[in-house]
């Protein structure tokens, strides 16, 4: 048996994969070999979904068919009984609890739920990826005492989500910004939630179960939940003038600053620069740059003091807040995008599977003698 690796499986390579490459030293991120900077400039989230699942960029004909399917009401709509399930939940249920519960419930209505064949998995993949934004937006409306807004098949995934959240079609800048944010969050190698999906898929469990496992992992503040915590920090700081004293105090108290550091990147996360640009463009459009200015000051101090860098979660919330999205919806938005990556990894795991079952080095007592309770 090999020796125990570093805590948290740090630097442990568990298997090969063709889906995503991260260069932690150079700060590079590739989806199926394509640099994230090129995909942000030239692609779209819907095309990136195709790329992740199929392993190549689509032809015009393939893309048209894929976009038609991912926007189709038949794939986007929630089963009517799902709305009744959502209405039965306490209004205080957090959006991430609704995402976890909702995806689990969706499997009960999915005709292919128990079929792990690639064709059935692609059909389920299309449905779950198309339904997640509808689920997130429906809860936003229900918890505010409003009726959910039906999806609009004429709108892109990005525009349709913002429309279902607010009832208004987004500006072209808001749609483009949100589309880029979805592209940036779509996959990231064997991060905690993706690995949770692969471990579940490796038991030959179904796609919905693997996604629910991933959602549970993403929810944690050390992972996808960090973007929400960053904005709570920004709200606590209140103004750019107070940022420097706040962060100096937090660092002196050895606090963990959300939005910074990464298990793989040793330099700035290549996604952060795009999200900072989006947050700045939207902040200028709405006439409020305070969140970006606060985060810039925090970033300067944290990097100078701790030599750790911004990650994907630092500026994403500032962009979403500028679009009027509530803070506790930031991690559900992360899930709406990352579901594309989770699915790509489940497809890859199922295509060449072996049960994932590591060992532990036992450090407990051996040969303990059982003592009857009367003598304890
Ligand atoms: C995501 O893995 C992925 O790919 C994830 C992700 C994806 O796309 O799927 O990129 C998305 O989850 C991004 C990360 C979001 N999380 C946060 O922003 C939470 C804050 N970040 C940290 O908790 C931390 O940086 C982690 C969890 C992200 C990574 O931590 P590691 O690799 O376990 O490192 P560590 O906690 O052992 O810290 C190493 C050192 C420590 O110093 P010492 O105690 O050894 O002196 O760096 C310090 C830590 O104190 N450190 C931090 C810090 N991150 C690391 N100190 C203050 N604030 C931080 N954020």
Coordinates of C-alpha atoms and ligand atoms in Angstrom, one line a residue:
X1 CA 0.0 0.0 0.0
X2 CA 1.4 3.5 -0.9
X3 CA 2.1 6.0 1.8
X4 CA -0.5 8.6 3.0
X5 CA -0.6 11.7 0.6
X6 CA -0.8 15.3 1.8
X7 CA -4.0 16.3 3.7
X8 CA -7.0 16.9 1.4
X9 CA -5.5 14.8 -1.4
X10 CA -3.3 17.8 -2.3
X11 CA -1.3 17.2 -5.5
X12 CA -2.7 13.6 -5.7
X13 CA -3.4 12.7 -9.3
X14 CA -6.3 10.2 -9.2
X15 CA -6.9 9.5 -12.9
X16 CA -6.5 10.8 -16.4
X17 CA -9.1 13.1 -18.1
X18 CA -9.5 14.8 -21.5
X19 CA -11.9 17.5 -20.3
X20 CA -10.0 20.3 -18.5
X21 CA -6.4 21.3 -18.0
X22 CA -5.3 23.7 -15.3
X23 CA -1.7 25.1 -15.2
X24 CA -1.4 26.3 -11.6
X25 CA 2.0 27.9 -12.1
X26 CA 1.2 29.8 -15.3
X27 CA -2.4 30.5 -14.4
X28 CA -3.9 28.8 -17.5
X29 CA -7.3 27.1 -17.9
X30 CA -8.2 25.0 -21.0
X31 CA -11.6 23.3 -21.8
X32 CA -10.9 20.4 -24.2
X33 CA -7.6 22.2 -25.1
X34 CA -9.2 25.6 -25.8
X35 CA -7.9 28.5 -23.6
X36 CA -10.6 30.1 -21.5
X37 CA -9.4 33.5 -22.8
X38 CA -10.3 32.5 -26.3
X39 CA -13.6 31.0 -25.3
X40 CA -14.6 34.1 -23.4
X41 CA -13.7 36.3 -26.5
X42 CA -15.2 34.1 -29.2
X43 CA -17.6 31.4 -27.8
X44 CA -20.8 31.3 -25.8
X45 CA -21.9 29.3 -22.7
X46 CA -24.2 27.2 -24.9
X47 CA -21.4 26.3 -27.3
X48 CA -19.0 25.6 -24.3
X49 CA -21.6 23.1 -23.0
X50 CA -21.5 21.3 -26.4
X51 CA -17.6 21.4 -26.3
X52 CA -17.5 19.9 -22.8
X53 CA -19.9 17.1 -23.6
X54 CA -18.8 16.2 -27.1
X55 CA -15.1 17.0 -26.9
X56 CA -15.0 19.2 -30.0
X57 CA -16.4 22.5 -31.2
X58 CA -19.7 22.1 -33.1
X59 CA -20.3 22.7 -36.8
X60 CA -22.9 25.3 -37.6
X61 CA -25.5 22.5 -38.0
X62 CA -24.5 20.8 -34.7
X63 CA -24.6 24.1 -32.9
X64 CA -28.1 25.1 -34.2
X65 CA -29.5 21.7 -33.2
X66 CA -27.8 21.9 -29.7
X67 CA -29.0 25.5 -29.1
X68 CA -32.6 24.6 -30.2
X69 CA -32.6 21.7 -27.7
X70 CA -31.1 23.6 -24.8
X71 CA -33.6 26.5 -25.3
X72 CA -36.6 24.3 -26.0
X73 CA -39.5 24.8 -23.5
X74 CA -39.8 21.0 -23.4
X75 CA -36.3 20.8 -21.8
X76 CA -36.5 24.1 -19.8
X77 CA -39.9 23.7 -18.2
X78 CA -40.3 22.2 -14.7
X79 CA -42.9 19.4 -14.3
X80 CA -46.1 21.0 -12.9
X81 CA -45.8 18.9 -9.7
X82 CA -42.3 20.4 -9.1
X83 CA -43.9 23.8 -8.6
X84 CA -46.2 22.2 -5.9
X85 CA -43.1 20.7 -4.3
X86 CA -41.3 24.1 -4.2
X87 CA -44.4 25.8 -2.8
X88 CA -44.5 23.2 0.0
X89 CA -41.0 24.2 1.1
X90 CA -40.6 26.8 3.9
X91 CA -40.0 30.3 2.4
X92 CA -36.7 30.6 4.4
X93 CA -35.3 27.5 2.5
X94 CA -32.0 28.7 1.0
X95 CA -31.6 28.7 -2.8
X96 CA -28.8 26.1 -2.6
X97 CA -31.0 23.8 -0.5
X98 CA -33.7 24.3 -3.2
X99 CA -31.2 23.4 -6.0
X100 CA -30.1 20.3 -4.1
X101 CA -33.7 19.2 -3.4
X102 CA -35.0 20.3 -6.8
X103 CA -32.5 18.3 -8.8
X104 CA -33.1 15.2 -6.7
X105 CA -36.9 15.6 -7.2
X106 CA -36.4 16.2 -11.0
X107 CA -35.1 12.6 -11.3
X108 CA -38.4 11.3 -10.2
X109 CA -40.1 12.9 -13.3
X110 CA -37.3 12.0 -15.7
X111 CA -38.2 9.1 -18.0
X112 CA -34.5 8.2 -18.5
X113 CA -33.6 8.5 -14.8
X114 CA -32.3 4.9 -14.4
X115 CA -30.7 4.6 -17.9
X116 CA -26.9 5.2 -17.8
X117 CA -26.4 4.8 -21.5
X118 CA -24.7 7.7 -23.3
X119 CA -27.7 8.5 -25.4
X120 CA -30.1 8.6 -22.3
X121 CA -27.4 10.5 -20.3
X122 CA -27.2 13.2 -23.1
X123 CA -31.0 13.5 -23.0
X124 CA -31.0 13.9 -19.2
X125 CA -28.0 16.3 -19.5
X126 CA -29.9 18.6 -21.8
X127 CA -33.0 18.5 -19.5
X128 CA -31.1 19.1 -16.2
X129 CA -28.9 21.8 -17.7
X130 CA -32.0 23.6 -19.2
X131 CA -34.1 23.1 -16.1
X132 CA -31.7 24.4 -13.5
X133 CA -32.0 28.1 -14.4
X134 CA -35.8 27.6 -14.4
X135 CA -35.6 26.0 -10.9
X136 CA -33.4 28.8 -9.5
X137 CA -35.6 31.5 -11.0
X138 CA -38.9 29.8 -9.9
X139 CA -37.7 29.7 -6.3
X140 CA -36.7 33.4 -6.4
X141 CA -40.3 34.2 -7.5
X142 CA -42.1 31.8 -5.1
X143 CA -40.1 33.0 -2.1
X144 CA -41.1 36.5 -2.9
X145 CA -44.8 35.4 -3.1
X146 CA -44.9 35.8 -6.9
X147 CA -45.8 33.3 -9.7
X148 CA -42.9 31.7 -11.6
X149 CA -42.2 33.2 -15.1
X150 CA -42.3 30.6 -17.9
X151 CA -39.1 30.2 -19.9
X152 CA -38.9 32.0 -23.3
X153 CA -37.4 29.7 -26.0
X154 CA -36.4 32.7 -28.1
X155 CA -33.9 33.8 -25.4
X156 CA -30.3 32.4 -24.8
X157 CA -29.6 30.5 -21.6
X158 CA -28.1 33.7 -20.1
X159 CA -30.9 36.0 -21.2
X160 CA -33.7 33.6 -20.3
X161 CA -32.4 33.2 -16.7
X162 CA -32.3 37.0 -16.1
X163 CA -35.7 37.3 -17.8
X164 CA -37.3 34.6 -15.5
X165 CA -35.7 36.2 -12.5
X166 CA -36.9 39.8 -13.2
X167 CA -39.7 39.6 -15.8
X168 CA -37.7 41.9 -18.0
X169 CA -35.4 41.0 -20.9
X170 CA -31.8 42.0 -19.9
X171 CA -29.7 44.6 -21.6
X172 CA -27.3 43.2 -24.2
X173 CA -24.4 44.0 -21.8
X174 CA -26.1 42.2 -18.9
X175 CA -26.8 39.2 -21.2
X176 CA -23.2 39.1 -22.5
X177 CA -21.8 39.6 -19.0
X178 CA -23.9 36.8 -17.6
X179 CA -23.0 34.5 -20.5
X180 CA -19.3 35.0 -20.0
X181 CA -19.7 34.3 -16.2
X182 CA -21.5 31.0 -17.1
X183 CA -18.6 30.1 -19.5
X184 CA -16.0 30.9 -16.8
X185 CA -17.6 28.6 -14.2
X186 CA -18.4 25.7 -16.5
X187 CA -15.6 23.3 -15.6
X188 CA -12.4 23.1 -13.5
X189 CA -10.8 19.7 -13.5
X190 CA -11.1 17.6 -10.3
X191 CA -12.4 20.3 -8.0
X192 CA -14.3 19.1 -4.9
X193 CA -17.8 19.1 -6.4
X194 CA -16.7 17.5 -9.7
X195 CA -14.8 14.8 -7.8
X196 CA -17.9 14.1 -5.7
X197 CA -19.8 13.6 -9.0
X198 CA -17.2 11.2 -10.3
X199 CA -17.1 9.2 -7.1
X200 CA -20.8 8.8 -7.3
X201 CA -20.9 8.0 -11.0
X202 CA -18.1 5.4 -10.4
X203 CA -20.5 3.3 -8.4
X204 CA -22.7 3.2 -11.6
X205 CA -25.2 5.4 -9.8
X206 CA -27.3 7.7 -12.1
X207 CA -26.6 11.2 -13.5
X208 CA -29.1 13.0 -11.2
X209 CA -27.5 11.4 -8.1
X210 CA -24.0 12.4 -9.2
X211 CA -25.2 16.0 -9.7
X212 CA -26.9 16.1 -6.3
X213 CA -23.6 14.9 -4.7
X214 CA -21.8 17.7 -6.5
X215 CA -24.3 20.3 -5.4
X216 CA -23.8 19.3 -1.8
X217 CA -20.0 19.8 -2.2
X218 CA -20.3 23.1 -4.1
X219 CA -22.5 24.5 -1.3
X220 CA -19.5 24.7 1.1
X221 CA -17.9 28.2 1.7
X222 CA -14.4 26.7 0.9
X223 CA -15.7 25.9 -2.6
X224 CA -18.7 27.4 -4.5
X225 CA -20.1 29.1 -1.4
X226 CA -17.2 31.6 -1.3
X227 CA -18.8 34.1 -3.8
X228 CA -21.7 34.7 -1.4
X229 CA -19.3 35.2 1.5
X230 CA -17.2 37.7 -0.5
X231 CA -20.3 39.9 -1.0
X232 CA -21.3 39.6 2.6
X233 CA -17.7 40.9 3.4
X234 CA -18.2 43.8 0.9
X235 CA -21.5 44.7 2.6
X236 CA -19.8 44.5 6.0
X237 CA -17.0 46.9 4.8
X238 CA -19.6 49.3 3.5
X239 CA -17.4 51.8 1.6
X240 CA -14.1 51.9 -0.3
X241 CA -12.7 54.3 2.4
X242 CA -13.1 51.6 5.1
X243 CA -11.6 48.7 3.1
X244 CA -8.0 49.1 4.0
X245 CA -8.5 49.2 7.8
X246 CA -11.0 46.4 7.6
X247 CA -8.7 44.0 5.8
X248 CA -5.6 44.9 7.8
X249 CA -7.5 44.0 10.9
X250 CA -8.8 40.8 9.4
X251 CA -5.3 39.7 8.3
X252 CA -3.9 40.6 11.7
X253 CA -6.6 38.3 13.2
X254 CA -5.4 35.5 10.8
X255 CA -8.9 35.5 9.2
X256 CA -9.6 33.4 6.1
X257 CA -10.5 35.9 3.4
X258 CA -13.0 34.5 1.0
X259 CA -12.3 34.9 -2.7
X260 CA -8.5 34.4 -2.3
X261 CA -6.2 31.4 -2.5
X262 CA -6.5 28.2 -4.4
X263 CA -5.4 24.6 -4.1
X264 CA -4.0 24.6 -7.6
X265 CA -3.3 28.1 -8.8
X266 CA 0.0 29.6 -7.4
X267 CA -0.8 32.9 -9.3
X268 CA -4.0 34.8 -10.0
X269 CA -6.9 32.6 -11.2
X270 CA -7.1 33.3 -14.9
X271 CA -10.9 33.7 -14.5
X272 CA -10.6 36.5 -12.0
X273 CA -9.4 39.2 -14.5
X274 CA -12.5 38.6 -16.7
X275 CA -14.9 38.7 -13.8
X276 CA -13.3 41.9 -12.5
X277 CA -13.7 43.4 -16.0
X278 CA -17.4 42.4 -16.1
X279 CA -18.0 43.7 -12.6
X280 CA -16.4 47.0 -13.6
X281 CA -18.3 47.4 -16.9
X282 CA -21.6 46.6 -15.1
X283 CA -20.7 48.8 -12.1
X284 CA -20.0 51.7 -14.5
X285 CA -23.3 51.0 -16.3
X286 CA -25.3 51.2 -13.0
X287 CA -23.2 54.0 -11.7
X288 CA -21.9 52.2 -8.6
X289 CA -18.2 51.1 -8.6
X290 CA -18.0 50.8 -4.8
X291 CA -17.9 47.0 -4.7
X292 CA -15.1 46.8 -7.3
X293 CA -13.2 49.5 -5.5
X294 CA -13.5 47.7 -2.2
X295 CA -12.4 44.4 -3.7
X296 CA -9.4 46.0 -5.4
X297 CA -8.2 47.4 -2.1
X298 CA -8.8 44.1 -0.3
X299 CA -6.9 42.3 -3.1
X300 CA -4.0 44.6 -2.9
X301 CA -3.6 44.1 0.9
X302 CA -4.2 40.4 0.9
X303 CA -1.8 39.6 -1.9
X304 CA 0.9 41.9 -0.5
X305 CA 0.5 40.4 3.0
X306 CA -0.2 36.7 2.3
X307 CA 1.1 36.2 -1.3
X308 CA -2.2 34.6 -2.1
X309 CA -4.2 35.7 -5.1
X310 CA -7.8 36.4 -6.2
X311 CA -9.7 33.3 -7.3
X312 CA -12.9 33.0 -9.4
X313 CA -15.1 33.9 -6.5
X314 CA -13.7 37.3 -5.7
X315 CA -15.4 39.5 -8.3
X316 CA -18.3 37.2 -9.6
X317 CA -20.6 38.4 -6.8
X318 CA -20.0 42.1 -7.6
X319 CA -21.0 41.4 -11.3
X320 CA -24.2 39.5 -10.2
X321 CA -25.1 42.2 -7.6
X322 CA -24.8 44.9 -10.4
X323 CA -27.5 42.9 -12.3
X324 CA -29.8 43.0 -9.2
X325 CA -29.2 39.3 -8.3
X326 CA -29.6 38.6 -4.6
X327 CA -26.4 37.4 -2.8
X328 CA -27.8 34.0 -1.8
X329 CA -28.4 33.2 -5.5
X330 CA -24.7 33.5 -6.4
X331 CA -23.8 29.9 -5.6
X332 CA -26.9 28.5 -7.4
X333 CA -25.7 30.4 -10.4
X334 CA -22.3 28.7 -10.0
X335 CA -24.2 25.4 -10.0
X336 CA -26.2 26.4 -13.1
X337 CA -22.9 26.7 -15.0
X338 CA -20.8 23.9 -13.4
X339 CA -23.5 21.3 -14.0
X340 CA -22.2 21.3 -17.6
X341 CA -18.8 20.3 -16.3
X342 CA -20.1 17.8 -13.8
X343 CA -22.1 16.1 -16.6
X344 CA -19.0 15.9 -18.9
X345 CA -17.1 14.2 -16.1
X346 CA -19.9 11.7 -15.4
X347 CA -20.0 10.9 -19.1
X348 CA -16.3 10.3 -19.1
X349 CA -16.4 8.3 -15.9
X350 CA -19.2 6.0 -17.1
X351 CA -17.4 5.5 -20.5
X352 CA -14.4 3.9 -18.9
X353 CA -15.3 3.2 -15.3
X354 CA -13.6 1.7 -12.3
X355 CA -15.0 2.1 -8.8
X356 CA -13.2 4.9 -7.0
X357 CA -12.2 3.5 -3.6
X358 CA -9.1 4.9 -1.9
X359 CA -7.6 3.5 1.4
X360 CA -6.8 5.1 4.7
X361 CA -3.8 4.5 6.9
X362 CA -5.3 3.2 10.1
X363 CA -4.1 5.1 13.2
X364 CA -6.7 3.8 15.8
X365 CA -6.2 1.2 18.5
X366 CA -5.8 -2.5 17.6
X367 CA -6.9 -5.6 19.4
X368 CA -9.2 -3.7 21.8
X369 CA -10.8 -6.0 24.5
X370 CA -14.6 -5.8 24.8
X371 CA -15.6 -4.9 28.4
X372 CA -19.2 -5.7 29.4
X373 CA -21.2 -2.5 30.3
X374 CA -21.5 -3.5 34.0
X375 CA -17.7 -3.2 34.2
X376 CA -17.3 0.1 32.4
Ligands
LIG1 C1 -13.4 27.4 -5.8 O1 -10.6 23.5 -6.6 C2 -11.2 24.3 -7.5 O2 -10.8 24.3 -8.7 C3 -12.3 25.2 -7.0 C4 -12.8 26.2 -7.9 C5 -13.6 25.7 -9.1 O3 -13.7 26.4 -10.1 O4 -14.1 24.6 -8.9 O5 -11.7 27.0 -8.4 C6 -13.8 27.1 -7.2 O6 -13.7 26.7 -4.9 C7 -12.4 28.6 -5.5 C8 -12.0 28.7 -4.1 C9 -13.1 29.4 -3.3 N1 -12.8 29.4 -1.9 C10 -12.5 30.5 -1.2 O7 -12.2 31.6 -1.7 C11 -12.3 30.3 0.3 C12 -11.0 30.9 0.8 N2 -9.9 30.2 0.2 C13 -9.2 29.3 1.1 O8 -10.1 28.7 2.1 C14 -8.2 28.4 0.4 O9 -7.4 29.1 -0.3 C15 -8.7 27.2 -0.4 C16 -9.7 26.3 0.4 C17 -9.4 27.6 -1.7 C18 -7.5 26.3 -0.8 O10 -6.9 26.1 0.4 P1 -5.8 24.9 0.6 O11 -5.1 24.6 -0.6 O12 -6.4 23.9 1.5 O13 -4.7 25.8 1.4 P2 -4.7 26.0 3.0 O14 -6.1 26.2 3.5 O15 -4.0 24.8 3.6 O16 -3.9 27.3 3.1 C19 -2.5 27.3 2.9 C20 -2.0 28.6 3.6 C21 -2.4 28.7 5.0 O17 -1.4 29.4 5.7 P3 -0.7 28.8 7.0 O18 -1.9 28.5 7.9 O19 -0.1 27.5 6.4 O20 0.2 29.9 7.4 O21 -2.5 29.7 2.9 C22 -3.4 30.4 3.8 C23 -3.7 29.5 5.0 O22 -3.9 30.2 6.2 N3 -4.6 30.7 3.1 C24 -5.3 31.8 3.4 C25 -6.4 31.7 2.4 N4 -6.2 30.7 1.6 C26 -5.1 30.1 2.1 N5 -5.3 32.7 4.4 C27 -6.2 33.7 4.4 N6 -7.3 33.7 3.4 C28 -7.4 32.7 2.5 N7 -8.4 32.8 1.6

